[in-house]
Coordinates of N, CA and C in Angstrom, one line a residue:
X1266 N 14.7 1.9 -1.6 CA 14.5 2.4 -0.2 C 13.7 3.7 -0.2
X1267 N 12.7 3.8 0.7 CA 12.0 5.0 0.9 C 12.2 5.6 2.2
X1268 N 12.6 6.9 2.3 CA 12.9 7.5 3.6 C 12.3 8.8 3.7
X1269 N 11.8 9.1 5.0 CA 11.4 10.5 5.3 C 12.4 10.9 6.5
X1270 N 12.7 12.2 6.4 CA 13.7 12.7 7.4 C 13.1 14.0 8.0
X1271 N 12.9 14.0 9.3 CA 12.4 15.2 10.0 C 11.1 15.8 9.4
X1272 N 10.2 14.9 9.0 CA 9.0 15.4 8.2 C 8.0 16.0 9.1
X1273 N 7.3 17.0 8.6 CA 6.2 17.7 9.3 C 5.1 18.0 8.2
X1274 N 3.9 17.8 8.6 CA 2.7 18.2 7.8 C 1.8 18.9 8.7
X1275 N 1.4 20.1 8.2 CA 0.5 21.0 9.0 C -1.0 20.9 8.4
X1276 N -1.9 21.2 9.2 CA -3.3 21.3 8.8 C -3.9 22.5 9.6
X1277 N -4.5 23.5 9.0 CA -5.1 24.7 9.6 C -4.1 25.3 10.6
X1278 N -2.8 25.3 10.1 CA -1.8 26.0 11.0 C -1.2 25.2 12.1
X1279 N -1.7 24.0 12.3 CA -1.2 23.1 13.3 C -0.7 21.9 12.7
X1280 N 0.5 21.3 13.4 CA 1.1 20.2 12.8 C 0.3 18.9 13.1
X1281 N 0.1 18.1 12.0 CA -0.5 16.7 12.2 C 0.6 15.8 12.8
X1282 N 1.8 16.0 12.4 CA 3.0 15.3 13.0 C 4.2 16.2 12.6
X1283 N 5.2 15.9 13.4 CA 6.5 16.7 13.1 C 7.7 15.8 13.5
X1284 N 8.8 16.2 12.9 CA 10.1 15.5 13.3 C 10.0 14.0 13.1
X1285 N 9.3 13.6 12.0 CA 9.0 12.1 11.7 C 10.1 11.7 10.8
X1286 N 10.9 10.7 11.2 CA 12.0 10.1 10.5 C 11.9 8.6 10.6
X1287 N 12.0 8.0 9.4 CA 12.1 6.5 9.4 C 12.4 6.2 7.9
X1288 N 12.8 4.9 7.7 CA 13.1 4.4 6.3 C 12.5 3.0 6.2
X1289 N 12.0 2.7 4.9 CA 11.6 1.4 4.6 C 12.6 0.8 3.6
X1290 N 13.4 -0.2 3.9 CA 14.4 -0.7 3.1 C 13.7 -1.8 2.2
X1291 N 14.5 -2.2 1.2 CA 14.0 -3.3 0.2 C 13.7 -4.5 1.1
X1292 N 12.5 -5.1 0.8 CA 12.1 -6.3 1.5 C 11.6 -6.1 2.9
X1293 N 11.3 -4.8 3.2 CA 11.0 -4.5 4.6 C 9.5 -3.9 4.7
X1294 N 8.8 -4.3 5.6 CA 7.4 -3.8 5.9 C 7.4 -2.9 7.1
X1295 N 7.2 -1.6 7.0 CA 7.2 -0.6 8.0 C 5.7 -0.2 8.2
X1296 N 5.3 -0.3 9.5 CA 3.9 0.0 9.8 C 3.9 1.3 10.5
X1297 N 3.1 2.4 10.1 CA 3.0 3.6 10.7 C 1.6 3.6 11.4
X1298 N 1.6 3.6 12.7 CA 0.4 3.4 13.5 C 0.1 4.7 14.2
X1299 N -1.2 5.0 14.4 CA -1.6 6.2 15.1 C -3.1 6.3 15.0
X1300 N -3.6 7.3 15.8 CA -5.1 7.5 15.9 C -5.6 8.1 14.6
X1301 N -6.9 8.1 14.5 CA -7.5 8.7 13.3 C -7.2 10.2 13.3
X1302 N -6.9 10.8 12.2 CA -6.7 12.1 12.0 C -5.3 12.6 12.4
X1303 N -4.3 11.7 12.6 CA -3.0 12.1 13.0 C -2.1 12.3 11.8
X1304 N -2.6 12.1 10.6 CA -1.8 12.4 9.4 C -1.3 11.2 8.7
X1305 N -1.7 10.0 8.9 CA -1.2 8.8 8.3 C -1.4 8.9 6.8
X1306 N -2.7 9.2 6.4 CA -3.0 9.2 4.9 C -2.3 10.4 4.3
X1307 N -2.2 11.5 5.0 CA -1.5 12.6 4.4 C 0.1 12.3 4.2
X1308 N 0.6 11.5 5.1 CA 2.0 11.1 4.9 C 2.1 10.3 3.6
X1309 N 1.2 9.3 3.3 CA 1.3 8.6 2.0 C 1.1 9.5 0.9
X1310 N 0.2 10.5 1.0 CA 0.0 11.4 -0.2 C 1.3 12.2 -0.4
X1311 N 2.0 12.5 0.6 CA 3.3 13.2 0.5 C 4.3 12.3 -0.1
X1312 N 4.3 11.1 0.3 CA 5.3 10.1 -0.3 C 5.0 9.9 -1.8
X1313 N 3.8 10.1 -2.3 CA 3.5 10.0 -3.7 C 3.7 11.3 -4.4
X1314 N 4.0 12.4 -3.6 CA 4.3 13.7 -4.2 C 3.1 14.5 -4.5
X1315 N 1.9 14.2 -4.0 CA 0.7 14.9 -4.2 C 0.5 16.1 -3.3
X1316 N 1.1 16.0 -2.1 CA 1.1 17.2 -1.2 C 2.6 17.3 -0.7
X1317 N 3.0 18.6 -0.5 CA 4.4 18.8 0.0 C 4.5 18.6 1.5
X1318 N 5.7 18.2 2.0 CA 5.9 18.4 3.4 C 6.1 19.8 3.8
X1319 N 5.6 20.2 5.0 CA 5.9 21.6 5.5 C 7.3 21.7 6.1
X1320 N 7.9 20.6 6.4 CA 9.2 20.6 6.8 C 9.8 19.3 6.6
X1321 N 11.2 19.2 6.4 CA 11.8 17.9 6.2 C 11.8 17.6 4.7
X1322 N 12.3 16.3 4.5 CA 12.3 15.8 3.1 C 12.1 14.3 3.0
X1323 N 11.7 13.9 1.8 CA 11.5 12.5 1.4 C 12.5 12.2 0.3
X1324 N 12.9 11.0 0.3 CA 13.8 10.5 -0.8 C 13.6 9.0 -1.1
X1325 N 13.8 8.7 -2.3 CA 13.8 7.3 -2.8 C 15.2 7.0 -3.3
X1326 N 15.8 6.0 -2.7 CA 17.2 5.6 -3.0 C 18.2 6.9 -3.0
X1327 N 17.9 7.8 -2.1 CA 18.8 9.0 -2.1 C 18.4 10.1 -3.0
X1328 N 17.4 9.9 -3.8 CA 16.9 11.0 -4.7 C 15.7 11.7 -4.1
X1329 N 15.7 13.0 -4.0 CA 14.6 13.7 -3.4 C 13.2 13.5 -4.2
X1330 N 12.2 13.4 -3.4 CA 10.8 13.4 -3.9 C 10.3 14.8 -3.9
X1331 N 10.1 15.5 -5.0 CA 9.5 16.8 -5.1 C 8.5 16.9 -6.3
X1332 N 8.0 18.0 -6.4 CA 7.0 18.3 -7.5 C 7.5 17.8 -8.9
X1333 N 8.8 17.9 -9.1 CA 9.4 17.6 -10.4 C 9.6 16.1 -10.5
X1334 N 10.1 15.4 -9.5 CA 10.5 14.1 -9.5 C 9.3 13.1 -9.2
X1335 N 8.3 13.6 -8.6 CA 7.2 12.7 -8.1 C 6.5 11.9 -9.2
X1336 N 6.2 12.4 -10.4 CA 5.6 11.6 -11.4 C 6.5 10.4 -11.8
X1337 N 7.8 10.5 -11.8 CA 8.7 9.4 -12.0 C 8.6 8.4 -10.9
X1338 N 8.6 8.8 -9.7 CA 8.6 7.9 -8.6 C 7.3 7.2 -8.5
X1339 N 6.1 7.9 -8.9 CA 4.8 7.2 -8.8 C 4.8 6.0 -9.7
X1340 N 5.5 6.1 -10.8 CA 5.6 4.9 -11.7 C 6.2 3.7 -11.1
X1341 N 6.9 3.9 -10.1 CA 7.6 2.8 -9.3 C 6.8 2.4 -8.1
X1342 N 5.7 3.0 -7.9 CA 4.9 2.8 -6.7 C 3.6 2.0 -7.0
X1343 N 3.1 1.3 -5.9 CA 1.7 0.7 -5.9 C 1.0 1.3 -4.7
X1344 N -0.2 1.6 -4.8 CA -0.9 2.3 -3.7 C -2.3 1.7 -3.5
X1345 N -2.6 1.3 -2.3 CA -4.0 0.8 -1.9 C -4.6 1.9 -1.0
X1346 N -5.7 2.6 -1.5 CA -6.3 3.7 -0.8 C -7.3 3.0 0.3
X1347 N -7.8 3.9 1.2 CA -8.8 3.4 2.0 C -10.1 3.1 1.3
X1348 N -10.5 4.0 0.4 CA -11.7 3.9 -0.4 C -11.4 3.2 -1.7
X1349 N -11.9 2.0 -1.9 CA -11.6 1.3 -3.2 C -12.7 1.1 -4.1
X1350 N -13.7 2.0 -4.0 CA -14.8 2.1 -5.0 C -14.3 2.2 -6.4
X1351 N -14.6 1.2 -7.2 CA -14.1 1.2 -8.6 C -15.2 1.2 -9.6
X1352 N -15.0 2.0 -10.7 CA -16.0 2.1 -11.7 C -16.0 1.0 -12.8
X1353 N -15.9 -0.2 -12.3 CA -15.9 -1.4 -13.3 C -17.0 -2.3 -13.1
X1354 N -17.3 -3.0 -14.2 CA -18.5 -3.9 -14.2 C -18.1 -5.2 -13.5
X1355 N -16.9 -5.8 -13.9 CA -16.5 -7.1 -13.3 C -15.2 -7.0 -12.7
X1356 N -14.9 -8.0 -11.8 CA -13.5 -8.1 -11.2 C -12.5 -8.1 -12.2
X1357 N -12.7 -8.8 -13.3 CA -11.7 -9.0 -14.3 C -11.4 -7.6 -15.0
X1358 N -12.4 -6.7 -15.1 CA -12.1 -5.4 -15.5 C -11.2 -4.6 -14.7
X1359 N -11.4 -4.7 -13.3 CA -10.6 -4.0 -12.4 C -9.2 -4.6 -12.4
X1360 N -9.0 -5.9 -12.5 CA -7.7 -6.5 -12.6 C -7.0 -6.0 -13.8
X1361 N -7.7 -6.1 -14.9 CA -7.1 -5.7 -16.2 C -6.6 -4.3 -16.2
X1362 N -7.4 -3.4 -15.6 CA -6.9 -2.0 -15.5 C -5.6 -1.9 -14.7
X1363 N -5.6 -2.7 -13.6 CA -4.5 -2.7 -12.7 C -3.2 -3.2 -13.4
X1364 N -3.4 -4.3 -14.1 CA -2.3 -5.0 -14.8 C -1.7 -4.1 -15.9
X1365 N -2.6 -3.2 -16.4 CA -2.1 -2.3 -17.5 C -0.9 -1.4 -17.1
X1366 N -0.8 -1.2 -15.7 CA 0.3 -0.4 -15.2 C 1.7 -1.2 -15.3
X1367 N 1.6 -2.4 -15.7 CA 2.9 -3.2 -15.8 C 3.0 -3.6 -17.3
X1368 N 3.3 -2.7 -18.1 CA 3.3 -3.0 -19.6 C 4.3 -3.9 -20.0
X1369 N 5.4 -4.1 -19.3 CA 6.5 -4.9 -19.7 C 6.1 -6.4 -19.5
X1370 N 5.0 -6.7 -18.8 CA 4.7 -8.1 -18.6 C 3.3 -8.4 -19.4
X1371 N 3.2 -9.6 -19.9 CA 2.0 -10.0 -20.6 C 0.9 -10.3 -19.5
X1372 N -0.3 -9.9 -20.0 CA -1.5 -10.1 -19.1 C -1.7 -11.5 -18.7
X1373 N -1.6 -12.5 -19.7 CA -1.8 -13.8 -19.3 C -0.8 -14.4 -18.3
X1374 N 0.4 -13.9 -18.4 CA 1.4 -14.3 -17.4 C 1.1 -13.8 -16.0
X1375 N 0.7 -12.5 -16.0 CA 0.3 -11.9 -14.7 C -1.0 -12.6 -14.1
X1376 N -1.9 -12.9 -15.0 CA -3.1 -13.6 -14.5 C -2.8 -14.9 -13.9
X1377 N -1.9 -15.7 -14.6 CA -1.5 -17.0 -14.1 C -0.9 -16.9 -12.7
X1378 N 0.0 -15.8 -12.5 CA 0.6 -15.6 -11.2 C -0.5 -15.2 -10.2
X1379 N -1.5 -14.5 -10.6 CA -2.5 -14.1 -9.7 C -3.4 -15.3 -9.2
X1380 N -3.7 -16.2 -10.2 CA -4.5 -17.3 -9.9 C -3.7 -18.3 -8.9
X1381 N -2.4 -18.3 -9.1 CA -1.6 -19.1 -8.1 C -1.7 -18.5 -6.7
X1382 N -1.6 -17.2 -6.6 CA -1.7 -16.6 -5.3 C -3.1 -16.8 -4.8
X1383 N -4.1 -16.6 -5.6 CA -5.5 -16.8 -5.1 C -5.6 -18.2 -4.5
X1384 N -5.1 -19.2 -5.2 CA -5.1 -20.6 -4.7 C -4.5 -20.7 -3.4
X1385 N -3.4 -20.0 -3.2 CA -2.6 -20.1 -1.9 C -3.4 -19.5 -0.8
X1386 N -4.1 -18.3 -1.1 CA -4.8 -17.6 0.0 C -6.3 -18.0 0.1
X1387 N -6.7 -18.8 -0.8 CA -8.1 -19.3 -0.6 C -9.2 -18.4 -1.3
X1388 N -8.9 -17.8 -2.4 CA -9.8 -17.0 -3.2 C -10.2 -17.9 -4.4
X1389 N -11.4 -18.2 -4.7 CA -11.9 -19.1 -5.8 C -11.5 -18.3 -7.1
X1390 N -11.1 -19.1 -8.1 CA -10.7 -18.6 -9.4 C -12.0 -18.0 -10.1
X1391 N -13.1 -18.5 -9.7 CA -14.5 -18.0 -10.3 C -14.7 -16.6 -10.0
X1392 N -14.1 -16.0 -8.9 CA -14.3 -14.7 -8.6 C -13.8 -13.7 -9.7
X1393 N -12.9 -14.2 -10.5 CA -12.3 -13.3 -11.5 C -13.4 -12.9 -12.5
X1394 N -14.3 -13.7 -12.8 CA -15.4 -13.3 -13.7 C -16.7 -12.8 -13.0
X1395 N -16.6 -12.6 -11.7 CA -17.8 -12.1 -11.0 C -18.0 -10.6 -11.3
X1396 N -19.4 -10.2 -11.1 CA -19.7 -8.8 -11.2 C -19.1 -8.2 -9.9
X1397 N -18.5 -7.0 -10.1 CA -17.9 -6.3 -9.0 C -19.0 -6.0 -7.9
X1398 N -20.2 -5.7 -8.4 CA -21.3 -5.4 -7.5 C -21.7 -6.6 -6.6
X1399 N -21.2 -7.8 -6.9 CA -21.6 -9.0 -6.2 C -20.5 -9.3 -5.1
X1400 N -19.5 -8.4 -5.0 CA -18.4 -8.5 -4.0 C -18.6 -7.5 -3.0
X1401 N -18.1 -7.8 -1.8 CA -18.2 -6.8 -0.7 C -16.9 -5.8 -0.8
X1402 N -17.1 -4.7 0.0 CA -15.9 -3.8 -0.1 C -14.7 -4.5 0.5
X1403 N -14.8 -5.3 1.5 CA -13.6 -6.0 2.1 C -13.1 -7.0 1.1
X1404 N -13.9 -7.7 0.3 CA -13.4 -8.7 -0.7 C -12.7 -7.9 -1.8
X1405 N -13.2 -6.7 -2.2 CA -12.5 -5.9 -3.2 C -11.1 -5.5 -2.7
X1406 N -10.9 -5.1 -1.4 CA -9.7 -4.7 -0.9 C -8.7 -5.8 -1.0
X1407 N -9.1 -7.1 -0.6 CA -8.1 -8.2 -0.7 C -7.8 -8.5 -2.1
X1408 N -8.8 -8.4 -3.0 CA -8.5 -8.7 -4.5 C -7.5 -7.6 -5.0
X1409 N -7.8 -6.4 -4.7 CA -6.9 -5.4 -5.2 C -5.4 -5.5 -4.6
X1410 N -5.4 -5.9 -3.3 CA -4.1 -6.1 -2.7 C -3.4 -7.3 -3.4
X1411 N -4.1 -8.4 -3.7 CA -3.4 -9.4 -4.4 C -2.9 -9.0 -5.8
X1412 N -3.7 -8.2 -6.4 CA -3.3 -7.7 -7.8 C -2.0 -6.8 -7.6
X1413 N -2.0 -5.9 -6.6 CA -0.7 -5.1 -6.4 C 0.4 -6.0 -6.1
X1414 N 0.3 -7.1 -5.5 CA 1.3 -8.0 -5.2 C 1.9 -8.6 -6.5
X1415 N 1.1 -8.8 -7.5 CA 1.6 -9.4 -8.7 C 2.3 -8.3 -9.5
X1416 N 1.9 -7.0 -9.3 CA 2.6 -5.9 -10.0 C 4.1 -5.8 -9.7
X1417 N 4.5 -6.2 -8.4 CA 5.9 -6.3 -8.0 C 6.6 -4.9 -8.2
X1418 N 5.9 -3.9 -7.7 CA 6.4 -2.6 -7.7 C 7.5 -2.4 -6.7
X1419 N 8.5 -1.5 -6.9 CA 9.5 -1.3 -5.9 C 9.1 -0.7 -4.6
X1420 N 8.1 0.1 -4.7 CA 7.6 0.9 -3.5 C 6.1 0.6 -3.4
X1421 N 5.6 0.2 -2.2 CA 4.2 -0.1 -2.0 C 3.7 0.7 -0.8
X1422 N 2.6 1.4 -1.0 CA 2.0 2.2 0.1 C 0.6 1.7 0.3
X1423 N 0.3 1.2 1.6 CA -1.0 0.6 1.8 C -1.7 1.4 3.0
X1424 N -2.8 2.0 2.6 CA -3.5 2.9 3.6 C -4.5 2.1 4.4
X1425 N -4.2 1.7 5.6 CA -5.1 0.9 6.5 C -5.7 -0.3 5.7
X1426 N -4.8 -1.2 5.3 CA -5.3 -2.4 4.5 C -6.2 -3.3 5.2
X1427 N -6.2 -3.3 6.5 CA -7.0 -4.2 7.3 C -8.5 -3.7 7.5
X1428 N -8.8 -2.5 7.0 CA -10.1 -1.9 7.2 C -11.2 -2.9 6.7
X1429 N -12.2 -3.1 7.6 CA -13.4 -4.0 7.3 C -13.1 -5.5 7.0
X1430 N -11.8 -5.9 7.2 CA -11.5 -7.3 6.9 C -11.9 -8.2 8.1
X1431 N -12.4 -9.4 7.9 CA -12.6 -10.4 8.9 C -11.2 -11.1 9.1
X1432 N -11.2 -12.1 10.0 CA -10.0 -12.8 10.3 C -9.4 -13.5 9.1
X1433 N -10.3 -14.2 8.3 CA -9.8 -14.9 7.1 C -9.2 -13.9 6.1
X1434 N -9.9 -12.8 5.9 CA -9.4 -11.9 4.9 C -8.1 -11.2 5.4
X1435 N -8.0 -10.9 6.7 CA -6.8 -10.4 7.3 C -5.6 -11.3 7.0
X1436 N -5.8 -12.6 7.2 CA -4.8 -13.6 6.9 C -4.3 -13.5 5.4
X1437 N -5.4 -13.4 4.5 CA -5.1 -13.2 3.1 C -4.3 -12.0 2.8
X1438 N -4.7 -10.9 3.5 CA -4.0 -9.6 3.2 C -2.6 -9.8 3.7
X1439 N -2.4 -10.4 4.9 CA -1.0 -10.6 5.4 C -0.1 -11.4 4.5
X1440 N -0.7 -12.4 3.9 CA 0.1 -13.3 3.0 C 0.6 -12.4 1.8
X1441 N -0.4 -11.6 1.3 CA 0.0 -10.8 0.2 C 1.1 -9.8 0.5
X1442 N 1.0 -9.2 1.7 CA 2.0 -8.2 2.2 C 3.4 -8.9 2.3
X1443 N 3.4 -10.1 2.9 CA 4.7 -10.8 3.1 C 5.3 -11.2 1.7
X1444 N 4.4 -11.6 0.8 CA 4.9 -11.9 -0.6 C 5.5 -10.6 -1.2
X1445 N 4.9 -9.5 -1.0 CA 5.5 -8.2 -1.5 C 6.9 -8.0 -0.9
X1446 N 7.1 -8.3 0.4 CA 8.4 -8.2 1.0 C 9.4 -9.2 0.3
X1447 N 8.9 -10.4 0.1 CA 9.8 -11.4 -0.6 C 10.2 -10.9 -2.0
X1448 N 9.3 -10.1 -2.6 CA 9.6 -9.5 -3.9 C 10.6 -8.3 -3.8
X1449 N 11.0 -8.0 -2.6 CA 12.0 -7.0 -2.3 C 11.5 -5.6 -2.5
X1450 N 10.0 -5.5 -2.4 CA 9.5 -4.1 -2.3 C 9.8 -3.5 -1.0
X1451 N 9.8 -2.1 -1.0 CA 9.8 -1.4 0.2 C 8.4 -0.9 0.5
X1452 N 7.9 -1.4 1.7 CA 6.5 -1.3 2.0 C 6.2 -0.4 3.2
X1453 N 5.3 0.5 3.1 CA 4.8 1.4 4.2 C 3.3 1.0 4.3
X1454 N 2.9 0.6 5.5 CA 1.5 0.3 5.9 C 1.1 1.2 6.9
X1455 N -0.1 1.8 6.8 CA -0.6 2.6 7.9 C -1.7 1.8 8.6
X1456 N -1.9 2.1 9.9 CA -3.0 1.4 10.7 C -3.2 2.2 11.9
X1457 N -4.3 1.9 12.6 CA -4.6 2.4 13.9 C -3.8 1.6 14.9
X1458 N -3.8 2.2 16.2 CA -3.0 1.5 17.2 C -3.6 0.1 17.4
X1459 N -2.7 -0.9 17.7 CA -3.1 -2.2 18.1 C -3.8 -3.0 17.0
X1460 N -3.6 -2.6 15.7 CA -4.2 -3.2 14.6 C -3.6 -4.6 14.4
X1461 N -4.3 -5.6 14.1 CA -3.8 -7.0 13.9 C -2.9 -7.1 12.7
X1462 N -2.9 -6.1 11.8 CA -2.1 -6.2 10.6 C -0.6 -6.0 11.0
X1463 N -0.3 -5.5 12.3 CA 1.0 -5.4 12.8 C 1.8 -6.7 12.8
X1464 N 1.1 -7.8 12.9 CA 1.8 -9.1 13.0 C 2.5 -9.4 11.7
X1465 N 2.2 -8.7 10.6 CA 2.8 -9.0 9.3 C 3.8 -8.0 8.9
X1466 N 4.2 -7.0 9.9 CA 5.1 -6.0 9.6 C 6.4 -6.3 10.4
X1467 N 7.5 -5.6 9.8 CA 8.8 -5.8 10.4 C 9.1 -4.7 11.4
X1468 N 8.7 -3.5 11.2 CA 9.0 -2.4 12.1 C 7.7 -1.6 12.3
X1469 N 7.7 -1.0 13.5 CA 6.5 -0.1 13.9 C 7.0 1.3 14.2
X1470 N 6.3 2.2 13.6 CA 6.5 3.6 13.8 C 5.2 4.2 14.4
X1471 N 5.3 4.6 15.7 CA 4.1 5.1 16.3 C 4.1 6.7 16.1
X1472 N 3.2 7.1 15.2 CA 3.3 8.5 14.7 C 2.9 9.5 15.8
X1473 N 2.1 9.1 16.8 CA 1.7 10.1 17.8 C 2.8 10.3 18.8
X1474 N 3.5 9.3 19.1 CA 4.6 9.4 20.2 C 6.0 9.5 19.5
X1475 N 6.1 9.2 18.1 CA 7.3 9.2 17.4 C 8.3 8.2 18.0
X1476 N 7.8 7.0 18.4 CA 8.7 5.9 18.9 C 8.7 4.9 17.8
X1477 N 9.8 4.2 17.8 CA 10.2 3.2 16.7 C 10.6 1.9 17.3
X1478 N 10.0 0.8 16.7 CA 10.3 -0.5 17.2 C 10.6 -1.5 16.1
X1479 N 11.6 -2.3 16.3 CA 11.8 -3.4 15.3 C 11.0 -4.6 15.7

């Protein structure tokens, strides 16, 4: 479980948000929605321990996230940033690097799971050996999201995963997110207001108005 209580983050002496409280339980997808610049990405950075809260606290399963504990908690997290530009030659190189984060599982086993997922969501297995330069940014985001799904991390943070996706890719991303929930991950998704990714989430936190909906 990932929880923030009475959280506030300031920028240039003014709060991006304040008094923000919610929790993402195991198997639950919580969407944090708000306009551009309201602090959604900063919130995820704080959850990973890269920036501190100016007020309030964060905890994982009751243990505080701070400068000392953050490296340990990051090992239990998966993160999809808005910018996914990767310095790899092939899709397979990107996936191999991602799977190296799960050392307790064999690569071939994880690849087999990934190929099964790709078959379900409609990604051709041939994509695995494609040049990364031959794929679009939106395709790379879905591929990375599917790889994060296979990692089965306890905590998953997704920064506007629907950016640049068409309807087919959105459905692929949504299937991956729901699979993460079935894997009992605690998932926090950020998005702009009225984003279609909301249909795949269990709870909505509107960061601008601080209202919460099941």
